[in-house]
Coordinates of C-alpha atoms in Angstrom, one line a residue:
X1 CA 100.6 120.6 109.7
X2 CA 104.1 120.6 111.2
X3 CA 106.3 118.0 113.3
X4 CA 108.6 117.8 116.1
X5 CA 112.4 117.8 115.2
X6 CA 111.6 116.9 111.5
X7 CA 114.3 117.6 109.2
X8 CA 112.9 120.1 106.5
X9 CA 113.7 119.2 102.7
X10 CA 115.4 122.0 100.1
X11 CA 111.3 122.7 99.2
X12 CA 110.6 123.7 103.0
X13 CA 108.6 120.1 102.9
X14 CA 109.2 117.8 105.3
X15 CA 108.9 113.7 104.1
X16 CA 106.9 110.2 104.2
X17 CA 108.4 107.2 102.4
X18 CA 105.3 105.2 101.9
X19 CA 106.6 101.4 101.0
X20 CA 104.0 99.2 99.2
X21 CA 102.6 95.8 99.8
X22 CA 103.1 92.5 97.8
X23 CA 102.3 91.8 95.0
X24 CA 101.7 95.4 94.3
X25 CA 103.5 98.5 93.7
X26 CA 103.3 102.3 94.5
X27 CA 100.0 102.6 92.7
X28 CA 98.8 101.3 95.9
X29 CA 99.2 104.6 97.4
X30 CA 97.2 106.5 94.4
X31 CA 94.3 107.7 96.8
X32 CA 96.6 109.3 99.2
X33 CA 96.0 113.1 98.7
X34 CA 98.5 115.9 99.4
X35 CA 98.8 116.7 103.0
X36 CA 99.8 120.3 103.6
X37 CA 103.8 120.4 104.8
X38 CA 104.5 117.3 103.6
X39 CA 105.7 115.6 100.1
X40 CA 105.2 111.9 99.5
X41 CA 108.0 109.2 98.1
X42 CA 107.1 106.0 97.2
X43 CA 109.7 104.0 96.2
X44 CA 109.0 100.4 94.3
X45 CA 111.0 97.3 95.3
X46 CA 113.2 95.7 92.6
X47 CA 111.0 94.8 90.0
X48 CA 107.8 96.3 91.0
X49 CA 106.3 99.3 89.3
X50 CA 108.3 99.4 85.9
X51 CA 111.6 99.4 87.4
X52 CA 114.7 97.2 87.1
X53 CA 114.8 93.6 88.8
X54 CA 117.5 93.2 91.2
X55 CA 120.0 89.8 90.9
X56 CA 118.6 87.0 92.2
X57 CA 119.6 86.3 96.0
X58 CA 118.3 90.2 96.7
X59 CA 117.4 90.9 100.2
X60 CA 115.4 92.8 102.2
X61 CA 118.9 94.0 104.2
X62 CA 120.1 95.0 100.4
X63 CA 116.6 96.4 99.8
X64 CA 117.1 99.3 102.9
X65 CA 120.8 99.7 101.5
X66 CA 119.6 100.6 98.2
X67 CA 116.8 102.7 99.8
X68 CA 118.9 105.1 101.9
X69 CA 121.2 105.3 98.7
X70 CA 118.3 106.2 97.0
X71 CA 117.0 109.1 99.4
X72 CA 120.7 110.1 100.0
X73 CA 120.3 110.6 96.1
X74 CA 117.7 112.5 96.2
X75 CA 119.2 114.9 98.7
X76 CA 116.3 113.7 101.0
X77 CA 116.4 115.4 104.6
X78 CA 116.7 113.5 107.6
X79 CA 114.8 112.4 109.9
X80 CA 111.7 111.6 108.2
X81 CA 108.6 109.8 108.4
X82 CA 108.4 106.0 107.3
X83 CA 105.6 103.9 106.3
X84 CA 105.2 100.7 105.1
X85 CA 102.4 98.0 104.6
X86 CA 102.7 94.5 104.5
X87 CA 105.7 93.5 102.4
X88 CA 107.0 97.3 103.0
X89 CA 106.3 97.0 106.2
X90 CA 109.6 93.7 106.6
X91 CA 110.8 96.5 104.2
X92 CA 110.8 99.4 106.7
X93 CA 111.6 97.1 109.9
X94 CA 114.7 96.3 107.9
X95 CA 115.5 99.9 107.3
X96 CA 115.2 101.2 110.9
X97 CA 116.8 98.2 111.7
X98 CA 120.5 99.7 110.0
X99 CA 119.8 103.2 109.8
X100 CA 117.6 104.3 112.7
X101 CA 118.9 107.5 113.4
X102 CA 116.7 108.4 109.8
X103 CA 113.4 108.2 111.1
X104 CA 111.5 110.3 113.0
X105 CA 107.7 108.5 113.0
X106 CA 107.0 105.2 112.2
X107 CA 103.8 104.5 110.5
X108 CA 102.9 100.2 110.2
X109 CA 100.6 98.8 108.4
X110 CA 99.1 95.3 108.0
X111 CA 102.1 93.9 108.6
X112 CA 104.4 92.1 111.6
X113 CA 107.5 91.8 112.8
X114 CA 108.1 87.8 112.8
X115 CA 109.7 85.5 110.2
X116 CA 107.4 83.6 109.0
X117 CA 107.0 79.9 110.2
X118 CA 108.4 77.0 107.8
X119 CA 105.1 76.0 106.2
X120 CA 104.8 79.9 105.1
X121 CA 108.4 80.1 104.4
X122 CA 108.1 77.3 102.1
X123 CA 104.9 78.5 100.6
X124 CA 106.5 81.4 99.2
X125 CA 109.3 79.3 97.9
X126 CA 107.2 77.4 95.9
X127 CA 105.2 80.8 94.7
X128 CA 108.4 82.2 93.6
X129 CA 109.1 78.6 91.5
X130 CA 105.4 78.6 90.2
X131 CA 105.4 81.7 88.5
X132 CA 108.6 81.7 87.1
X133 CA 107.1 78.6 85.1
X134 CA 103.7 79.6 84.9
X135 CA 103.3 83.3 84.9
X136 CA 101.2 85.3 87.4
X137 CA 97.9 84.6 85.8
X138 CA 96.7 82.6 88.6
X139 CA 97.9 85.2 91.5
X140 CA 94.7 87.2 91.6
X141 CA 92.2 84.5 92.5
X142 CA 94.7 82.6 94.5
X143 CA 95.4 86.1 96.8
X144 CA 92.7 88.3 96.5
X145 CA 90.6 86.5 99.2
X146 CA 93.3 87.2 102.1
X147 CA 94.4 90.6 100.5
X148 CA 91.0 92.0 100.4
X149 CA 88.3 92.5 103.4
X150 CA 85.2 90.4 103.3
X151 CA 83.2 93.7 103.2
X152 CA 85.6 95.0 100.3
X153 CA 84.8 91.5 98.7
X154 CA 81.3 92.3 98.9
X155 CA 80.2 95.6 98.5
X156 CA 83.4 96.8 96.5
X157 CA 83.9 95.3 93.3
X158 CA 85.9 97.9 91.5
X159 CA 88.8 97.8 94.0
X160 CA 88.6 93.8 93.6
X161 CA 88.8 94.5 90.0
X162 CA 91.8 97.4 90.6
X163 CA 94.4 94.9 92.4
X164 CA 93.2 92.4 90.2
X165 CA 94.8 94.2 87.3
X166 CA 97.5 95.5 89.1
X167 CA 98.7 91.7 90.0
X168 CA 98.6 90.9 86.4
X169 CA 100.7 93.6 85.4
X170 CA 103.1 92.4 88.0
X171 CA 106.6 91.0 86.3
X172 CA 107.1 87.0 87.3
X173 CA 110.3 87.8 88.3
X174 CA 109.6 90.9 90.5
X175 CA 106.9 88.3 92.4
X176 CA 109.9 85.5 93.0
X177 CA 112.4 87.8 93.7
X178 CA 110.3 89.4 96.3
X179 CA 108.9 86.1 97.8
X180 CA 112.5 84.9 97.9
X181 CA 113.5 87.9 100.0
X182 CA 110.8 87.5 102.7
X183 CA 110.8 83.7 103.0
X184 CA 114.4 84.6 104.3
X185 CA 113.8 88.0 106.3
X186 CA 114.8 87.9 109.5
X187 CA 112.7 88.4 112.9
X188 CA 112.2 91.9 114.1
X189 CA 110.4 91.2 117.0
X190 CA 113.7 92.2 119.2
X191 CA 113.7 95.3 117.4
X192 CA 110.4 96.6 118.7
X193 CA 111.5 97.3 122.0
X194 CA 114.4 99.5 121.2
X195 CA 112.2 101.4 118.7
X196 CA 112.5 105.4 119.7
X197 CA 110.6 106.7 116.4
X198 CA 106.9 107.5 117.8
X199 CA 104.9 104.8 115.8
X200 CA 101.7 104.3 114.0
X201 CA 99.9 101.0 114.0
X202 CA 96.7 100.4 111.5
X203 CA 95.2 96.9 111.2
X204 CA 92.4 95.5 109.6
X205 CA 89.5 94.4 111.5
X206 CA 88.8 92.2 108.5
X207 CA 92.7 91.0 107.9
X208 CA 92.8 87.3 106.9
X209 CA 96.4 87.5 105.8
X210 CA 98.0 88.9 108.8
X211 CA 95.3 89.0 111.7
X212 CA 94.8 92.3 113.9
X213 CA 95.8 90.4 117.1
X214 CA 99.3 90.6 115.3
X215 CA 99.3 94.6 115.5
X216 CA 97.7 94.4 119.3
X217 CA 100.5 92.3 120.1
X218 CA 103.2 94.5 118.5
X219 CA 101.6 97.9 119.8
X220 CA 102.5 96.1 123.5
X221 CA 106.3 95.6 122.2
X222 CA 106.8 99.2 120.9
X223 CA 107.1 102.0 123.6
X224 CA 105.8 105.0 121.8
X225 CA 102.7 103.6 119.7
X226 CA 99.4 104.5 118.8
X227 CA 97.2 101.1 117.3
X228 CA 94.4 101.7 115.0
X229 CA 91.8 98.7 114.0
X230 CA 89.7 99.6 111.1
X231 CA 86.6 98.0 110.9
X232 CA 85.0 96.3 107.4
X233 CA 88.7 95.9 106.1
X234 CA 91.4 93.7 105.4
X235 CA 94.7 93.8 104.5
X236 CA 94.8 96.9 102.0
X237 CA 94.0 99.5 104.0
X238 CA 95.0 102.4 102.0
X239 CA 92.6 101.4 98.8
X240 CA 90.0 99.3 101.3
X241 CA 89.2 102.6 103.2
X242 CA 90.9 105.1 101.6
X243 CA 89.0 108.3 103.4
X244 CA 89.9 106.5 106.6
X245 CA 93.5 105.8 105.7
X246 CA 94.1 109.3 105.4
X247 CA 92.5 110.3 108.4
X248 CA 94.4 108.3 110.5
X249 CA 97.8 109.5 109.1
X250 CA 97.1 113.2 109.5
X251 CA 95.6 112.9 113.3
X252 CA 98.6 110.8 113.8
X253 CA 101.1 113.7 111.9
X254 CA 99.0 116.6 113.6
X255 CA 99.2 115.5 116.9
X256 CA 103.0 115.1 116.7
X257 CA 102.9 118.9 116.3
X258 CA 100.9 119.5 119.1
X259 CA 98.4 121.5 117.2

């Protein structure tokens, strides 16, 4: 399974960043399986996934700085595939936004390109506050009905139980820091039209966080995209549907190639 005019890394494998959602990390990704060509890197933000909290005032600009000095690190090969749901997805807006030139495909998920509106901005504000005094023990029932589908709610209680656990492992100061950083992200929405990457858009049917009609109108903004809407799930696609997730991102790298 090759692509078009990507760069090839020192293993002769070519590369998808995968960037997590809040208020998760890159375990979110865990029932991704290998895809043949391709190696997978997926990087935590500050805070997230055992690794070090940034200074306070981080922001998503800093957090596509510190991820190309990351890949450049790695001796990472360029251009490459990106992908990023939800909070990675105002992750990997940011990052295309300074350093297009890096990526190749663009692969979106749950997520949107607008700031959000003052009564959200100001939500997250006062998240960040709350759990720096409280903790994050009250995260998982306040979230887990928009996060999850209401056919995931229903039918799958293991994966209820799975980002349950994973938000309670979650640092409070990863969850301000990050809340912090997208209550003051700026609007992408003038970006979409001068994306060149050939993009990927999946939504869920069931999304009560960031509705599908937000991907429909962003596939009309973005000149070279595909849009996907998943039925029976929300706003975690990747560990809602899991055999669908993966699907949908090796038709999408396969047809690239032409095979």
């Amino acid at each position: 399974m090759t692509s078009v005019n990507n760069s090839v890394s020192a293993n002769g494998l070519k590369t998808i960043i995968l960037l997590h959602a809040f208020p998760l990390s890159h375990l979110i990704w865990n029932h991704l399986k290998p895809i043949p060509g391709y190696q997978f890197i997926t990087p935590d933000f500050p805070g997230f996934g055992g690794t070090a909290l940034a200074n306070p005032g981080f922001t998503l600009e800093q957090a596509a700085r510190d991820l190309e000095c990351q890949l450049t690190w790695q001796n990472i090969q360029k251009p490459f595939t990106l992908a990023g749901i939800s909070m990675g997805g105002y992750w990997a807006f940011e990052y295309y936004r300074q350093f297009s030139d890096q990526v190749d495909q663009l692969i979106l998920i749950s997520t949107k390109p607008s700031a959000d509106k003052p009564e959200g901005r100001q939500n997250r504000l006062n998240m960040a506050d709350k759990v720096e005094k409280e903790g994050v023990s009250y995260l998982p029932e306040a979230m887990i009905p928009s996060l999850l589908g209401k056919t995931t709610l229903t039918d799958k209680p293991a994966v209820k139980q799975q980002v349950n656990d994973w938000i309670n492992h979650t640092p409070p100061q990863a969850v301000a820091l990050a809340q912090r950083a997208m209550a003051d992200r700026r609007d992408q929405t003038k970006l979409l039209a001068q994306i060149k990457a050939k993009t990927l858009i999946l939504a869920g049917r069931e999304d009560a966080l960031i509705p599908f009609t937000e991907s429909e109108a962003m596939s009309k903004l973005i000149p070279n995209c595909k849009l996907q809407i998943i039925d029976q799930v929300g706003h975690l696609i990747p560990i809602e549907a899991p055999h669908e997730f993966q699907n949908s991102i090796e038709v999408f790298l396969k047809s690239l190639s032409g095979k």
